[in-house]
């Protein structure tokens, strides 16, 4: 068994040996609760029972396609058109970016339909 400093139903610190032997008496006085060996700082201590925190895995943000992502997948001639804004469709698409997958797909379909880029390029950009 270890001793812990409990504060607001949470283990603030765990002493891995006798607190009176490793801390100043004023500090050792806070280590009054015996806890199981698997207790660590940050665990809960509710009604004399160890409560491990629930780990919630964050959900990654959906990918955002940007003008740079679009340009990187283009052929040299398509990049030239893209950089010089030779088609009004290019100006429209650049104004609509960044987009998530559904929006990016719609914009690429728009560029393919206008013969600004090929379907192969659109597929490459989305890959």
PDB file of C-alpha atoms in Angstrom:
ATOM      1  CA  UNK A   1       0.000   0.000   0.000  1.00  0.00           C
ATOM      2  CA  UNK A   2       0.995   3.568  -0.665  1.00  0.00           C
ATOM      3  CA  UNK A   3      -0.122   6.791   0.981  1.00  0.00           C
ATOM      4  CA  UNK A   4      -1.728   9.621  -0.967  1.00  0.00           C
ATOM      5  CA  UNK A   5      -2.552  13.264  -0.560  1.00  0.00           C
ATOM      6  CA  UNK A   6      -6.253  13.509  -1.456  1.00  0.00           C
ATOM      7  CA  UNK A   7      -7.798  16.841  -2.396  1.00  0.00           C
ATOM      8  CA  UNK A   8     -11.349  17.330  -3.714  1.00  0.00           C
ATOM      9  CA  UNK A   9     -11.860  13.589  -4.353  1.00  0.00           C
ATOM     10  CA  UNK A  10      -8.705  13.470  -6.454  1.00  0.00           C
ATOM     11  CA  UNK A  11      -5.261  12.037  -5.741  1.00  0.00           C
ATOM     12  CA  UNK A  12      -2.994  15.045  -5.764  1.00  0.00           C
ATOM     13  CA  UNK A  13       0.184  13.062  -5.021  1.00  0.00           C
ATOM     14  CA  UNK A  14       1.254   9.544  -4.111  1.00  0.00           C
ATOM     15  CA  UNK A  15       4.115   8.746  -1.736  1.00  0.00           C
ATOM     16  CA  UNK A  16       5.786   5.506  -2.769  1.00  0.00           C
ATOM     17  CA  UNK A  17       7.121   4.927   0.756  1.00  0.00           C
ATOM     18  CA  UNK A  18       6.388   6.163   4.269  1.00  0.00           C
ATOM     19  CA  UNK A  19       5.632   9.915   3.885  1.00  0.00           C
ATOM     20  CA  UNK A  20       7.115  10.651   7.335  1.00  0.00           C
ATOM     21  CA  UNK A  21      10.470   9.352   6.086  1.00  0.00           C
ATOM     22  CA  UNK A  22      10.613  11.330   2.850  1.00  0.00           C
ATOM     23  CA  UNK A  23       8.777  14.601   3.532  1.00  0.00           C
ATOM     24  CA  UNK A  24       8.925  17.389   6.075  1.00  0.00           C
ATOM     25  CA  UNK A  25       6.395  16.662   8.863  1.00  0.00           C
ATOM     26  CA  UNK A  26       4.187  19.581   7.760  1.00  0.00           C
ATOM     27  CA  UNK A  27       3.945  18.075   4.274  1.00  0.00           C
ATOM     28  CA  UNK A  28       3.775  14.431   5.393  1.00  0.00           C
ATOM     29  CA  UNK A  29       0.642  15.310   7.364  1.00  0.00           C
ATOM     30  CA  UNK A  30      -1.297  15.574   4.071  1.00  0.00           C
ATOM     31  CA  UNK A  31      -0.534  11.948   3.132  1.00  0.00           C
ATOM     32  CA  UNK A  32      -3.199  10.377   5.327  1.00  0.00           C
ATOM     33  CA  UNK A  33      -4.941   7.961   2.999  1.00  0.00           C
ATOM     34  CA  UNK A  34      -3.762   4.476   2.097  1.00  0.00           C
ATOM     35  CA  UNK A  35      -4.327   3.753  -1.570  1.00  0.00           C
ATOM     36  CA  UNK A  36      -3.769   0.661  -3.753  1.00  0.00           C
ATOM     37  CA  UNK A  37      -0.420   0.185  -5.484  1.00  0.00           C
ATOM     38  CA  UNK A  38      -1.934   1.024  -8.876  1.00  0.00           C
ATOM     39  CA  UNK A  39      -3.036   4.518  -7.723  1.00  0.00           C
ATOM     40  CA  UNK A  40      -1.336   7.401  -9.525  1.00  0.00           C
ATOM     41  CA  UNK A  41      -1.534  11.174  -9.442  1.00  0.00           C
ATOM     42  CA  UNK A  42      -4.762  12.393 -11.012  1.00  0.00           C
ATOM     43  CA  UNK A  43      -6.846   9.322 -10.181  1.00  0.00           C
ATOM     44  CA  UNK A  44     -10.122   9.878  -8.395  1.00  0.00           C
ATOM     45  CA  UNK A  45     -10.730   8.844  -4.785  1.00  0.00           C
ATOM     46  CA  UNK A  46     -14.439   8.734  -4.056  1.00  0.00           C
ATOM     47  CA  UNK A  47     -15.896   7.284  -0.844  1.00  0.00           C
ATOM     48  CA  UNK A  48     -12.694   5.382  -0.132  1.00  0.00           C
ATOM     49  CA  UNK A  49     -12.482   3.795  -3.582  1.00  0.00           C
ATOM     50  CA  UNK A  50      -9.999   4.359  -6.395  1.00  0.00           C
ATOM     51  CA  UNK A  51     -11.613   5.729  -9.566  1.00  0.00           C
ATOM     52  CA  UNK A  52      -9.506   5.673 -12.725  1.00  0.00           C
ATOM     53  CA  UNK A  53     -10.253   8.519 -15.153  1.00  0.00           C
ATOM     54  CA  UNK A  54     -12.023   7.617 -18.381  1.00  0.00           C
ATOM     55  CA  UNK A  55      -9.748   8.206 -21.344  1.00  0.00           C
ATOM     56  CA  UNK A  56     -11.615   9.770 -24.248  1.00  0.00           C
ATOM     57  CA  UNK A  57      -9.863   9.538 -27.575  1.00  0.00           C
ATOM     58  CA  UNK A  58     -10.209  12.817 -29.453  1.00  0.00           C
ATOM     59  CA  UNK A  59     -11.885  12.667 -32.821  1.00  0.00           C
ATOM     60  CA  UNK A  60      -9.561  14.118 -35.447  1.00  0.00           C
ATOM     61  CA  UNK A  61     -10.911  17.083 -37.353  1.00  0.00           C
ATOM     62  CA  UNK A  62     -11.992  16.237 -40.900  1.00  0.00           C
ATOM     63  CA  UNK A  63      -9.396  16.913 -43.546  1.00  0.00           C
ATOM     64  CA  UNK A  64      -9.635  20.294 -45.227  1.00  0.00           C
ATOM     65  CA  UNK A  65      -8.655  20.571 -48.886  1.00  0.00           C
ATOM     66  CA  UNK A  66      -6.945  23.874 -49.671  1.00  0.00           C
ATOM     67  CA  UNK A  67      -5.833  25.639 -52.831  1.00  0.00           C
ATOM     68  CA  UNK A  68      -2.326  24.276 -52.198  1.00  0.00           C
ATOM     69  CA  UNK A  69      -3.704  20.695 -52.033  1.00  0.00           C
ATOM     70  CA  UNK A  70      -5.529  21.218 -55.318  1.00  0.00           C
ATOM     71  CA  UNK A  71      -2.497  22.722 -57.057  1.00  0.00           C
ATOM     72  CA  UNK A  72      -0.126  19.991 -55.844  1.00  0.00           C
ATOM     73  CA  UNK A  73      -2.043  17.311 -57.752  1.00  0.00           C
ATOM     74  CA  UNK A  74      -2.196  19.178 -61.054  1.00  0.00           C
ATOM     75  CA  UNK A  75      -0.167  18.743 -64.211  1.00  0.00           C
ATOM     76  CA  UNK A  76       2.137  21.561 -65.283  1.00  0.00           C
ATOM     77  CA  UNK A  77      -0.345  22.946 -67.818  1.00  0.00           C
ATOM     78  CA  UNK A  78      -3.154  22.796 -65.249  1.00  0.00           C
ATOM     79  CA  UNK A  79      -0.942  24.583 -62.703  1.00  0.00           C
ATOM     80  CA  UNK A  80      -0.289  27.316 -65.265  1.00  0.00           C
ATOM     81  CA  UNK A  81      -4.045  27.834 -65.744  1.00  0.00           C
ATOM     82  CA  UNK A  82      -4.577  27.695 -61.965  1.00  0.00           C
ATOM     83  CA  UNK A  83      -1.855  30.251 -61.221  1.00  0.00           C
ATOM     84  CA  UNK A  84      -2.990  32.712 -63.889  1.00  0.00           C
ATOM     85  CA  UNK A  85      -6.727  32.409 -63.158  1.00  0.00           C
ATOM     86  CA  UNK A  86      -7.426  31.989 -66.884  1.00  0.00           C
ATOM     87  CA  UNK A  87     -10.862  30.476 -66.309  1.00  0.00           C
ATOM     88  CA  UNK A  88     -13.645  31.984 -64.202  1.00  0.00           C
ATOM     89  CA  UNK A  89     -14.196  28.519 -62.710  1.00  0.00           C
ATOM     90  CA  UNK A  90     -10.725  28.696 -61.137  1.00  0.00           C
ATOM     91  CA  UNK A  91     -11.538  31.996 -59.446  1.00  0.00           C
ATOM     92  CA  UNK A  92     -14.796  30.531 -58.130  1.00  0.00           C
ATOM     93  CA  UNK A  93     -13.105  27.391 -56.781  1.00  0.00           C
ATOM     94  CA  UNK A  94     -10.304  29.341 -55.075  1.00  0.00           C
ATOM     95  CA  UNK A  95     -12.918  31.523 -53.355  1.00  0.00           C
ATOM     96  CA  UNK A  96     -14.735  28.428 -52.039  1.00  0.00           C
ATOM     97  CA  UNK A  97     -11.679  26.727 -50.497  1.00  0.00           C
ATOM     98  CA  UNK A  98     -10.909  25.263 -47.982  1.00  0.00           C
ATOM     99  CA  UNK A  99     -13.502  22.484 -48.039  1.00  0.00           C
ATOM    100  CA  UNK A 100     -14.083  19.077 -46.469  1.00  0.00           C
ATOM    101  CA  UNK A 101     -14.364  15.993 -48.711  1.00  0.00           C
ATOM    102  CA  UNK A 102     -17.900  16.535 -50.023  1.00  0.00           C
ATOM    103  CA  UNK A 103     -17.244  20.169 -50.900  1.00  0.00           C
ATOM    104  CA  UNK A 104     -13.829  19.427 -52.389  1.00  0.00           C
ATOM    105  CA  UNK A 105     -15.314  16.681 -54.566  1.00  0.00           C
ATOM    106  CA  UNK A 106     -17.999  19.048 -55.822  1.00  0.00           C
ATOM    107  CA  UNK A 107     -15.419  21.714 -56.677  1.00  0.00           C
ATOM    108  CA  UNK A 108     -13.194  19.224 -58.484  1.00  0.00           C
ATOM    109  CA  UNK A 109     -16.189  17.925 -60.470  1.00  0.00           C
ATOM    110  CA  UNK A 110     -16.904  21.548 -61.399  1.00  0.00           C
ATOM    111  CA  UNK A 111     -13.337  21.995 -62.694  1.00  0.00           C
ATOM    112  CA  UNK A 112     -13.479  18.701 -64.627  1.00  0.00           C
ATOM    113  CA  UNK A 113     -16.823  19.657 -66.227  1.00  0.00           C
ATOM    114  CA  UNK A 114     -15.316  22.986 -67.299  1.00  0.00           C
ATOM    115  CA  UNK A 115     -12.286  21.170 -68.802  1.00  0.00           C
ATOM    116  CA  UNK A 116      -9.927  23.051 -66.487  1.00  0.00           C
ATOM    117  CA  UNK A 117      -8.491  19.806 -65.073  1.00  0.00           C
ATOM    118  CA  UNK A 118      -8.757  16.146 -66.054  1.00  0.00           C
ATOM    119  CA  UNK A 119     -10.629  13.466 -64.127  1.00  0.00           C
ATOM    120  CA  UNK A 120      -7.242  11.819 -63.488  1.00  0.00           C
ATOM    121  CA  UNK A 121      -6.049  14.999 -61.763  1.00  0.00           C
ATOM    122  CA  UNK A 122      -9.234  15.208 -59.688  1.00  0.00           C
ATOM    123  CA  UNK A 123      -8.758  11.606 -58.557  1.00  0.00           C
ATOM    124  CA  UNK A 124      -5.108  12.300 -57.714  1.00  0.00           C
ATOM    125  CA  UNK A 125      -6.039  15.342 -55.608  1.00  0.00           C
ATOM    126  CA  UNK A 126      -8.602  13.372 -53.615  1.00  0.00           C
ATOM    127  CA  UNK A 127      -6.247  10.409 -53.034  1.00  0.00           C
TER     128      UNK A 127
END
